[in-house]
Coordinates of C-alpha atoms and ligand atoms in Angstrom, one line a residue:
M35 CA 0.0 0.0 0.0
Q36 CA 0.9 3.7 -0.3
V37 CA 0.5 5.2 3.2
G38 CA 0.4 8.9 3.7
I39 CA 0.9 9.8 7.4
I40 CA -0.3 13.2 8.3
G41 CA 1.8 14.2 11.3
S42 CA 5.4 14.3 12.5
G43 CA 5.3 13.4 16.2
V44 CA 6.0 10.1 17.9
V45 CA 2.7 8.4 16.7
A46 CA 3.3 9.3 13.1
Q47 CA 7.0 8.2 13.2
T48 CA 6.1 4.9 15.0
L49 CA 3.4 4.0 12.6
A50 CA 5.5 5.0 9.7
S51 CA 8.3 2.7 10.8
G52 CA 5.7 -0.1 11.3
F53 CA 4.3 0.3 7.7
L54 CA 7.8 0.4 6.4
K55 CA 8.7 -2.8 8.4
H56 CA 5.6 -4.6 6.9
G57 CA 6.6 -3.7 3.3
H58 CA 4.6 -0.6 2.4
S59 CA 5.5 2.7 0.9
V60 CA 5.3 5.7 3.3
T61 CA 5.2 9.5 3.0
V62 CA 5.3 11.4 6.3
G63 CA 3.8 14.9 6.5
S64 CA 4.4 18.1 8.4
R65 CA 3.5 21.7 7.9
E66 CA 7.5 22.0 8.1
P67 CA 8.8 18.8 6.5
R68 CA 12.3 19.8 7.2
K69 CA 11.8 18.9 10.8
L70 CA 11.7 15.3 9.7
A71 CA 15.2 15.2 8.2
D72 CA 16.7 13.1 11.0
W73 CA 13.9 10.6 10.7
Q74 CA 14.2 10.4 7.1
S75 CA 18.0 9.9 7.2
A76 CA 17.3 6.9 9.5
N77 CA 14.4 5.6 7.2
P78 CA 15.7 6.5 3.7
A79 CA 13.0 4.4 2.0
A80 CA 10.4 6.9 3.2
K81 CA 9.5 10.2 1.8
T82 CA 8.4 13.4 3.5
G83 CA 6.2 16.2 2.3
N84 CA 3.6 18.7 3.5
F85 CA 0.1 17.6 4.5
A86 CA -1.3 18.0 1.0
E87 CA 1.6 16.1 -0.6
T88 CA 1.3 13.3 1.9
A89 CA -2.5 12.9 1.5
A90 CA -2.2 13.0 -2.3
F91 CA 0.5 10.2 -2.0
G92 CA -1.6 8.0 0.3
G93 CA -4.0 5.3 -0.9
I94 CA -4.7 5.0 2.8
I95 CA -4.1 7.9 5.2
V96 CA -3.0 8.0 8.8
L97 CA -4.1 11.1 10.9
A98 CA -1.7 11.6 13.7
V99 CA -1.7 15.2 14.9
K100 CA -2.7 17.1 18.0
G101 CA -6.5 16.7 18.7
T102 CA -6.9 20.4 18.7
A103 CA -5.4 20.7 15.2
A104 CA -7.1 17.7 13.6
L105 CA -9.6 19.5 11.5
D106 CA -7.1 22.1 10.5
A107 CA -4.7 19.4 9.5
L108 CA -7.3 17.8 7.3
R109 CA -8.2 21.1 5.8
L110 CA -4.5 21.6 4.9
A111 CA -4.4 18.1 3.4
G112 CA -7.3 19.0 1.1
A113 CA -10.7 17.3 0.7
V114 CA -9.8 16.4 -2.8
H115 CA -6.8 14.3 -1.6
L116 CA -9.0 12.5 1.0
R117 CA -12.1 11.7 -1.0
G118 CA -13.0 7.9 -1.0
K119 CA -9.9 7.1 1.2
T120 CA -9.7 5.4 4.5
I121 CA -8.4 7.5 7.2
I122 CA -7.0 5.8 10.3
D123 CA -7.7 8.4 13.0
T124 CA -5.4 8.0 15.9
T125 CA -6.1 11.4 17.5
N126 CA -7.7 12.2 20.8
P127 CA -9.5 15.3 21.8
I128 CA -7.2 16.4 24.6
E129 CA -7.6 20.0 26.0
D130 CA -4.6 22.1 26.4
A131 CA -4.8 21.8 30.1
P132 CA -3.3 19.6 32.7
P133 CA -4.7 16.4 33.9
D134 CA -7.0 16.4 36.9
H135 CA -5.7 13.9 39.4
G136 CA -4.4 11.9 36.3
V137 CA -7.5 12.2 34.2
L138 CA -7.0 14.1 31.0
R139 CA -9.4 16.8 30.1
F140 CA -11.2 16.6 26.7
F141 CA -12.6 19.4 24.7
T142 CA -15.5 17.2 23.4
R143 CA -18.6 16.4 25.6
Q144 CA -19.8 12.9 26.4
N145 CA -22.3 12.6 23.6
E146 CA -19.8 13.8 20.9
S147 CA -16.5 12.8 19.6
L148 CA -13.7 14.2 17.6
L149 CA -14.1 11.4 15.0
E150 CA -17.6 12.4 14.4
Q151 CA -16.5 16.2 13.9
L152 CA -13.9 15.0 11.5
Q153 CA -16.3 12.7 9.6
A154 CA -18.8 15.5 9.3
G155 CA -16.2 17.9 8.0
F156 CA -14.9 15.4 5.4
P157 CA -18.1 13.4 4.4
D158 CA -16.4 11.8 1.4
A159 CA -13.6 10.3 3.5
H160 CA -13.9 7.1 5.6
L161 CA -12.6 7.7 9.0
V162 CA -11.9 4.8 11.3
K163 CA -10.8 5.3 14.8
A164 CA -7.7 3.2 15.9
F165 CA -4.4 3.3 17.8
N166 CA -5.8 6.0 20.1
S167 CA -5.9 3.8 23.3
V168 CA -2.3 2.7 23.5
G169 CA 1.0 4.3 23.8
A170 CA 3.2 4.8 20.8
A171 CA 5.8 2.4 22.2
R172 CA 3.3 -0.5 22.0
M173 CA 1.7 0.2 18.6
I174 CA 3.8 -2.2 16.5
N175 CA 3.9 -5.9 17.2
P176 CA 3.9 -5.5 21.0
H177 CA 4.7 -8.5 23.2
F178 CA 2.4 -9.3 26.1
A179 CA 2.6 -12.6 28.0
E180 CA -1.3 -12.7 28.0
G181 CA -1.4 -12.7 24.2
K182 CA -2.7 -10.3 21.6
P183 CA -4.0 -7.0 22.9
T184 CA -7.3 -5.6 21.6
M185 CA -7.8 -2.4 19.7
F186 CA -11.2 -0.9 19.7
I187 CA -12.3 0.6 16.2
C188 CA -15.3 2.4 14.8
G189 CA -16.3 4.1 11.7
N190 CA -19.2 4.3 9.2
D191 CA -17.7 2.3 6.3
S192 CA -17.3 -1.4 6.5
A193 CA -14.6 -1.7 3.7
A194 CA -12.5 0.9 5.5
K195 CA -12.8 -0.9 8.8
L196 CA -11.8 -4.1 7.0
A197 CA -8.6 -2.4 5.7
V198 CA -7.8 -1.1 9.2
A199 CA -8.5 -4.6 10.6
N200 CA -5.9 -6.0 8.2
V201 CA -3.3 -3.4 9.3
L202 CA -4.0 -4.2 12.9
D203 CA -3.6 -7.9 12.3
A204 CA -0.3 -7.3 10.7
F205 CA 0.8 -5.1 13.6
G206 CA -0.1 -7.8 16.2
W207 CA -3.5 -6.7 17.4
E208 CA -6.9 -8.2 17.5
T209 CA -9.7 -5.9 16.4
A210 CA -12.9 -5.2 18.2
D211 CA -15.2 -3.3 15.8
M212 CA -17.6 -1.3 18.0
G213 CA -19.7 -0.1 15.1
A214 CA -20.5 3.4 13.6
A215 CA -18.7 6.7 14.2
Q216 CA -20.7 7.4 17.2
A217 CA -18.8 4.7 19.1
A218 CA -15.8 7.0 19.2
R219 CA -17.7 8.6 22.1
A220 CA -16.7 5.6 24.0
I221 CA -13.4 4.7 22.4
E222 CA -11.8 8.2 22.7
P223 CA -12.1 8.2 26.5
L224 CA -10.2 5.0 26.6
C225 CA -7.1 7.1 26.1
M226 CA -8.0 8.9 29.4
L227 CA -8.3 5.5 31.2
W228 CA -5.1 4.3 29.5
C229 CA -3.2 7.4 30.8
I230 CA -4.2 7.4 34.4
P231 CA -1.7 4.7 35.6
G232 CA 0.9 6.6 33.6
F233 CA 0.1 10.1 35.3
L234 CA -0.4 8.5 38.8
R235 CA 2.3 5.7 38.9
N236 CA 4.4 6.2 35.9
Q237 CA 3.0 3.0 34.3
W238 CA 2.8 3.2 30.6
T239 CA 3.4 -0.2 29.3
H240 CA -0.1 -1.8 29.4
A241 CA -2.8 -2.3 26.7
F242 CA -6.4 -3.2 26.8
K243 CA -7.8 -6.8 26.1
L244 CA -11.4 -7.8 25.5
L245 CA -12.2 -11.1 27.2
F246 CA -15.1 -13.3 26.2
Ligands
LIG136 N1 1.9 10.0 22.0 C1 1.2 8.8 22.2 O1 1.8 7.8 22.6 C2 -0.2 8.6 21.5 C3 -0.9 7.4 21.7 C4 -2.1 7.3 21.1 C5 -2.7 8.2 20.4 N2 -2.1 9.6 20.4 C6 -2.7 10.6 19.8 O2 -2.1 10.7 18.5 C7 -2.0 12.2 18.0 C8 -0.6 12.4 17.8 O3 0.2 12.4 19.0 P1 1.7 12.7 19.0 O4 2.2 12.5 20.4 O5 2.5 11.8 18.0 O6 1.9 14.1 18.4 P2 1.4 15.6 18.9 O7 2.5 16.3 19.6 O8 0.1 15.4 19.7 O9 1.0 16.3 17.6 C9 2.0 16.6 16.7 C10 1.5 16.9 15.4 O10 0.4 17.9 15.4 C11 0.5 18.8 14.3 N3 0.1 20.0 14.8 C12 0.2 20.7 15.8 N4 -0.4 22.0 15.8 C13 -1.0 22.0 14.6 C14 -1.8 23.1 13.9 N5 -2.1 24.1 14.6 N6 -2.2 22.8 12.6 C15 -1.9 21.6 12.1 N7 -1.1 20.6 12.6 C16 -0.6 20.9 13.9 C17 2.0 19.0 14.2 O11 2.3 19.4 12.8 P3 3.7 19.8 12.4 O12 4.4 18.6 12.0 O13 3.4 20.6 11.2 O14 4.4 20.6 13.5 C18 2.5 17.5 14.4 O15 2.6 16.7 13.3 C19 -2.6 13.0 19.2 O16 -4.0 13.2 18.8 C20 -2.6 12.1 20.3 O17 -3.6 12.3 21.3 C21 -0.9 9.7 20.9

């Protein structure tokens, strides 16, 4: 696949390395692509570009930017470059404010989600929430003694969710499809839950698993 990764932070770089490891072509995007020079030197098979060049390159897109900037990042990427494409949405709607007793503050309310806002803004793209409820260090083929961890996903397009489930399978995850975009109202706060042991006890190495 040709994967266009919108974002230059730790999640973007981690997922880019994962896609490269699994044999895909990758472009990583930033408003200032020069900031990716060191990463590109270490990953010469990858390309870098601005958000629009990155989105144009991708047959599948990853959105890995600050939650407060997610809509703006997609606007810079350009609706024309997103039309009909699967967008793996890793973002969380985290407010620019410190956690309250280890609990992150969100700028969305309980019956809303960032994924729904993005989907409404870009109705011709197929957003799928994924990779938002684990730390970047455990995203690619993590090892847990208890077996494969679970990634909760949601989105409105079945084919897009199947494509994301295939990526998750290659990256060592089992997928739990929670349904339509509205399920992001439950999946995004898993990020809050995941971060609490980190903020309270400096524990950042866990992942969620759904048991039957
Ligand atoms: N860190 C983790 O372990 C982790 C785990 C799961 C999910 N997440 C979520 O994944 C997303 C990425 O997290 P991260 O830690 O890798 O990076 P981050 O620091 O949250 O975001 C960095 C990215 O946001 C972009 N950005 C910032 N302000 C912007 C603006 N005003 N307009 C457009 N773009 C802007 C930056 O673009 P430029 O390159 O142009 O500066 C950069 O690419 C976040 O939503 C986060 O909540 C993080």
